Short mmCIF file of N, CA and C in Angstrom, two decimals:
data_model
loop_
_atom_site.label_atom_id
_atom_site.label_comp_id
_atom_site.label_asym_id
_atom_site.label_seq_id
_atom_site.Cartn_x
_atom_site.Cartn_y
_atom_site.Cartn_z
N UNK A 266 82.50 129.89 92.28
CA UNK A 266 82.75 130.22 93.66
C UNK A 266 83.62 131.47 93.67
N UNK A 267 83.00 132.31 94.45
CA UNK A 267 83.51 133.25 94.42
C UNK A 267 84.94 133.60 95.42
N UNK A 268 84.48 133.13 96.70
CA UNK A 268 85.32 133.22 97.89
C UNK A 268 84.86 132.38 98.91
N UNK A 269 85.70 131.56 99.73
CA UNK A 269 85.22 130.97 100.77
C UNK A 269 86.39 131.34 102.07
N UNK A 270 85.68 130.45 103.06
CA UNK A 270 86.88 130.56 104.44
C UNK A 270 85.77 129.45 105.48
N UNK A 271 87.14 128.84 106.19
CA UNK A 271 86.25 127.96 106.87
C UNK A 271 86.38 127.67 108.41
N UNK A 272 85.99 127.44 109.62
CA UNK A 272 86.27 127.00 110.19
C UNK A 272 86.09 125.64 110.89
N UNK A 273 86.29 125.25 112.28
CA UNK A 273 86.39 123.87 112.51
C UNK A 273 85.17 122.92 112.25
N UNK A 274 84.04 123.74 111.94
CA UNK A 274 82.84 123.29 112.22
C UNK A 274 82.10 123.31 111.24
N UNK A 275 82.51 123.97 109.62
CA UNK A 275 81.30 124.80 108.71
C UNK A 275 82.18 125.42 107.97
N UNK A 276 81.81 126.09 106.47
CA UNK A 276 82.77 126.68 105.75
C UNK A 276 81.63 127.63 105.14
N UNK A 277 81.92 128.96 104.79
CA UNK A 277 80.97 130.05 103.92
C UNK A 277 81.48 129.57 102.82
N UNK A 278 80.99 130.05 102.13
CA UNK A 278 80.96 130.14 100.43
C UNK A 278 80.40 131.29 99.68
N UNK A 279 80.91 131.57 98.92
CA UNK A 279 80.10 133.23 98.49
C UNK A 279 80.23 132.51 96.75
N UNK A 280 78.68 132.04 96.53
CA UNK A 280 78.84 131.54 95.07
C UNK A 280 77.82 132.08 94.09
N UNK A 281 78.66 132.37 92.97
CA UNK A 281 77.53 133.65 92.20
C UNK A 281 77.07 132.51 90.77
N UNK A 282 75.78 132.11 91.18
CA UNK A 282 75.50 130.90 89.78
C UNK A 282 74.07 131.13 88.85
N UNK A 283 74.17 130.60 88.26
CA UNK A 283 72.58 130.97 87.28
C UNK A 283 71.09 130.42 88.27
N UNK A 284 70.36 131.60 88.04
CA UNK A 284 69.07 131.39 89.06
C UNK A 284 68.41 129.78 88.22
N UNK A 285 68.34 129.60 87.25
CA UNK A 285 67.66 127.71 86.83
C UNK A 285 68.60 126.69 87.64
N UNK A 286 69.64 126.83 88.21
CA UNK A 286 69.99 125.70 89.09
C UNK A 286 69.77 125.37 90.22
N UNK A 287 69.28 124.01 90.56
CA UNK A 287 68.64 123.48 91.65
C UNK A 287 70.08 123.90 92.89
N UNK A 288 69.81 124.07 94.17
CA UNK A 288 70.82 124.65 94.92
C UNK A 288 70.97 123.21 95.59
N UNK A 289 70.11 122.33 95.51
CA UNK A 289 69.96 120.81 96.40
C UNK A 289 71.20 120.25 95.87
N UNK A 290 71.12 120.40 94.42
CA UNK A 290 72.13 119.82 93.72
C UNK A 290 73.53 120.58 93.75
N UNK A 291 73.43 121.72 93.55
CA UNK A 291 74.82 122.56 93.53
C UNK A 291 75.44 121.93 94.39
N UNK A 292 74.73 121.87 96.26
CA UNK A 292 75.20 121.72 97.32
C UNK A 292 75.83 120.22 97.90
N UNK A 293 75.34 119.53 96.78
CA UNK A 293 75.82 117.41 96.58
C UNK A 293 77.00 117.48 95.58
N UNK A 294 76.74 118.51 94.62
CA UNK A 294 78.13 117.82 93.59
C UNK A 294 79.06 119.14 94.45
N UNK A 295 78.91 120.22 95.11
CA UNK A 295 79.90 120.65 95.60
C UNK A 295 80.65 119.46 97.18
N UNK A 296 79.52 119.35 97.91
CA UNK A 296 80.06 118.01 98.74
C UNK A 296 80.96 116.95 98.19
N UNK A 297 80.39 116.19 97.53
CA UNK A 297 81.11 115.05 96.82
C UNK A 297 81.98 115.39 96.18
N UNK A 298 82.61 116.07 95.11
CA UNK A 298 83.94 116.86 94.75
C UNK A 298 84.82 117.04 95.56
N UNK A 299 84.37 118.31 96.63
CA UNK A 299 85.88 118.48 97.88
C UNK A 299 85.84 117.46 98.60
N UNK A 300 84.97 116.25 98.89
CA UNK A 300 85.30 115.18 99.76
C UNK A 300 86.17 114.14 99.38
N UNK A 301 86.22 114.32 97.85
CA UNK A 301 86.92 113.61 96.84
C UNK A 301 88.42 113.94 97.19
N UNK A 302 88.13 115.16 96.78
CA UNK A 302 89.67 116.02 96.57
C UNK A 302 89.97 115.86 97.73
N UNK A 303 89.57 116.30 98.68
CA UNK A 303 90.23 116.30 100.75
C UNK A 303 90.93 115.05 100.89
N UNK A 304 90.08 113.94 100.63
CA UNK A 304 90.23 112.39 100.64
C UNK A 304 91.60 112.09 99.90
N UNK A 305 92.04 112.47 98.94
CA UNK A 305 92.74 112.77 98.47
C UNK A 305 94.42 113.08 98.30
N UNK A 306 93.81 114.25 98.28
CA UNK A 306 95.53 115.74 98.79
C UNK A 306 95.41 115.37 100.45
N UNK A 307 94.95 114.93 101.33
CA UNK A 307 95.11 114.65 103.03
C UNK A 307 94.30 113.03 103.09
N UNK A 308 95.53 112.45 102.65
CA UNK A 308 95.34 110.96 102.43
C UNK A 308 95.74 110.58 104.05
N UNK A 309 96.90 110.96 104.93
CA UNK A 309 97.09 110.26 106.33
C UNK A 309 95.98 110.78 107.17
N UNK A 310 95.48 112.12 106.77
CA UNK A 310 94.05 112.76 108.03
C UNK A 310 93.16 112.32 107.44
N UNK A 311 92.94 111.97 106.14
CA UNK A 311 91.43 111.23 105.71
C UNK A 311 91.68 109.78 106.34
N UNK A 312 92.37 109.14 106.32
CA UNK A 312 92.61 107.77 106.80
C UNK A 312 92.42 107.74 108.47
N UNK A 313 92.47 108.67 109.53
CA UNK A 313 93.29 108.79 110.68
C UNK A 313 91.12 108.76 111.37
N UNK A 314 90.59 110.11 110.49
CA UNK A 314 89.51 110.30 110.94
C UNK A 314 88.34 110.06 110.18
N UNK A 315 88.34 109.58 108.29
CA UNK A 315 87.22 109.04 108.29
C UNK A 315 87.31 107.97 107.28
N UNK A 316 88.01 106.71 108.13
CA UNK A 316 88.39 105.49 107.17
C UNK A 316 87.21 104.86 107.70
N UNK A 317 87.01 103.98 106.36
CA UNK A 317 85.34 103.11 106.88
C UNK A 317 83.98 103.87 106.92
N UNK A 318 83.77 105.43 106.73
CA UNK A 318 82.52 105.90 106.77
C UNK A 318 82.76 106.61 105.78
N UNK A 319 81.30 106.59 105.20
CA UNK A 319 80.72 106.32 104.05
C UNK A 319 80.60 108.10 103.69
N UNK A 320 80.88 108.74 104.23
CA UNK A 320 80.53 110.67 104.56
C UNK A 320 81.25 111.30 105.04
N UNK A 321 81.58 112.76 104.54
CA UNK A 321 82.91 113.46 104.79
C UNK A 321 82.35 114.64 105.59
N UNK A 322 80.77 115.11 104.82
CA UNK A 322 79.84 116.13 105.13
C UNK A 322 78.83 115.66 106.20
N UNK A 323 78.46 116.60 106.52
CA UNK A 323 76.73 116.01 107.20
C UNK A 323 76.26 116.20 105.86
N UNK A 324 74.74 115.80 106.01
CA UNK A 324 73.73 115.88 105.42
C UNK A 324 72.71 117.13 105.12
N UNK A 325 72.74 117.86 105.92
CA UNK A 325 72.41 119.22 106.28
C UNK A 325 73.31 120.62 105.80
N UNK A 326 72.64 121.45 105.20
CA UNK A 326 73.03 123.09 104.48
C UNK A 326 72.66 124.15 105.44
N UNK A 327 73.10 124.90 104.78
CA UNK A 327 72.71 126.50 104.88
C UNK A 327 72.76 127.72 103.97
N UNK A 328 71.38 127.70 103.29
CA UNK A 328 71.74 128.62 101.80
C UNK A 328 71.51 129.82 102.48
N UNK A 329 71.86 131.08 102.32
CA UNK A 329 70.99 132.66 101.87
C UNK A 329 71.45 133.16 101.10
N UNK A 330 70.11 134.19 100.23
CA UNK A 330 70.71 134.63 99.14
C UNK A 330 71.11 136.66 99.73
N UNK A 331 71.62 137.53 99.10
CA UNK A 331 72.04 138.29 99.75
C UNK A 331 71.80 139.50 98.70
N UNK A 332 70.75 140.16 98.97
CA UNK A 332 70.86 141.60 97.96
C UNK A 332 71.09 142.82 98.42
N UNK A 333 71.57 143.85 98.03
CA UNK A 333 71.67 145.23 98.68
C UNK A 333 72.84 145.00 99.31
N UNK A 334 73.82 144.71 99.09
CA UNK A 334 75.72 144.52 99.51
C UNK A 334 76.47 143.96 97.99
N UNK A 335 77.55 144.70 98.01
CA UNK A 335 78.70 144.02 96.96
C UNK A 335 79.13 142.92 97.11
N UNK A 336 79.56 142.34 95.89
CA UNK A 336 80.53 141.16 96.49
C UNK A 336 81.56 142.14 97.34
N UNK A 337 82.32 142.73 96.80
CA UNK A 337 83.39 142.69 98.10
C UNK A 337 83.20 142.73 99.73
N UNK A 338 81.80 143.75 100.02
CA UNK A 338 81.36 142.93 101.35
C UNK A 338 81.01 142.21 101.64
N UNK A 339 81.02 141.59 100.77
CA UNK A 339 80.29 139.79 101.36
C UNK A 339 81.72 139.25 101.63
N UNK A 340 82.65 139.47 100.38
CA UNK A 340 83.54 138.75 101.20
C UNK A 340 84.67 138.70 102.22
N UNK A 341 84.20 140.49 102.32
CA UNK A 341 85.04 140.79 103.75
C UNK A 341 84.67 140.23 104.96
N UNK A 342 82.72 139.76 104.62
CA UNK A 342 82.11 138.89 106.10
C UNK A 342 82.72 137.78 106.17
N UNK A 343 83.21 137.38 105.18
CA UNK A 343 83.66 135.89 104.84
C UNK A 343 84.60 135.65 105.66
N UNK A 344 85.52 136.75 105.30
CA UNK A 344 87.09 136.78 105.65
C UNK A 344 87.36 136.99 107.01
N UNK A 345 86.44 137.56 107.22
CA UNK A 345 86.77 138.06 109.06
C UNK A 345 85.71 136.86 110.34
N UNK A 346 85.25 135.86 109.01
CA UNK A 346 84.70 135.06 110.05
C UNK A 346 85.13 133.89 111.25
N UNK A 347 86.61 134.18 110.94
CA UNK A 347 87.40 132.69 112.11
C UNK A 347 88.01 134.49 112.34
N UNK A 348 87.88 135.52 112.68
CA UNK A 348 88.78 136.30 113.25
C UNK A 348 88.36 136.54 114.77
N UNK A 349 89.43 136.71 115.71
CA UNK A 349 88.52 136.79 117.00
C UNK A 349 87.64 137.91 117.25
N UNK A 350 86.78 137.66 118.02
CA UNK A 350 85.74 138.71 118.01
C UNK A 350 85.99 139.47 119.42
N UNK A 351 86.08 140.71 118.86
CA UNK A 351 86.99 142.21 119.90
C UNK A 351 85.77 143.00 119.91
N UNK A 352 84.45 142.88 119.75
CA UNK A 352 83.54 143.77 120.10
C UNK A 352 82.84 142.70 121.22
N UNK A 353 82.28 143.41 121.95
CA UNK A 353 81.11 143.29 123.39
C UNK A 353 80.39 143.56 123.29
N UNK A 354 79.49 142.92 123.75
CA UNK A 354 77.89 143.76 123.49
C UNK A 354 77.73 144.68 124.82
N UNK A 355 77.40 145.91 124.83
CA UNK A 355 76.96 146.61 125.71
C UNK A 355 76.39 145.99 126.95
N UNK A 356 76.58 146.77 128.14
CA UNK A 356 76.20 146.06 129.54
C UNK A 356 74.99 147.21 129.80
#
């Protein structure tokens, strides 16, 4: 993993891994790990909001892969993604 950032709803990930790995799988042992760890290191907010259910994640992803940009712009998109948004779209 290269870089992440998250907000209330969803987290990016900018992860640079070998093209033979299944992404179905990347995306279960990365779930189950931080749900571990969250569960964890935030033992009174894991208890408060998900004592008794069986799931920390939904069930549901969102892969893309990204060519023609650096990592470092990828992870400046990353970084500026919980930032407020100060552009308008034209009237």
């Amino acid at each position: 993993m290269l870089d992440f950032n998250g907000e209330s709803d969803h987290v990016h990930l900018i992860i640079d891994d070998k093209p033979d790995i299944a992404l179905s799988k990347l995306i279960a042992n990365l779930k189950t790990v931080s749900s571990s760890l969250i569960r964890q290191e935030f033992l009174d907010l894991a208890a408060k909001y998900f004592y008794n259910k069986p799931y920390f994640w939904t069930g549901g992803y969102f892969v893309a892969s990204c060519g023609g940009v650096t990592v470092e712009q990828l992870k400046k998109y990353v970084e500026n993604q919980n930032s407020p948004k100060v552009e308008t779209l034209p009237r």
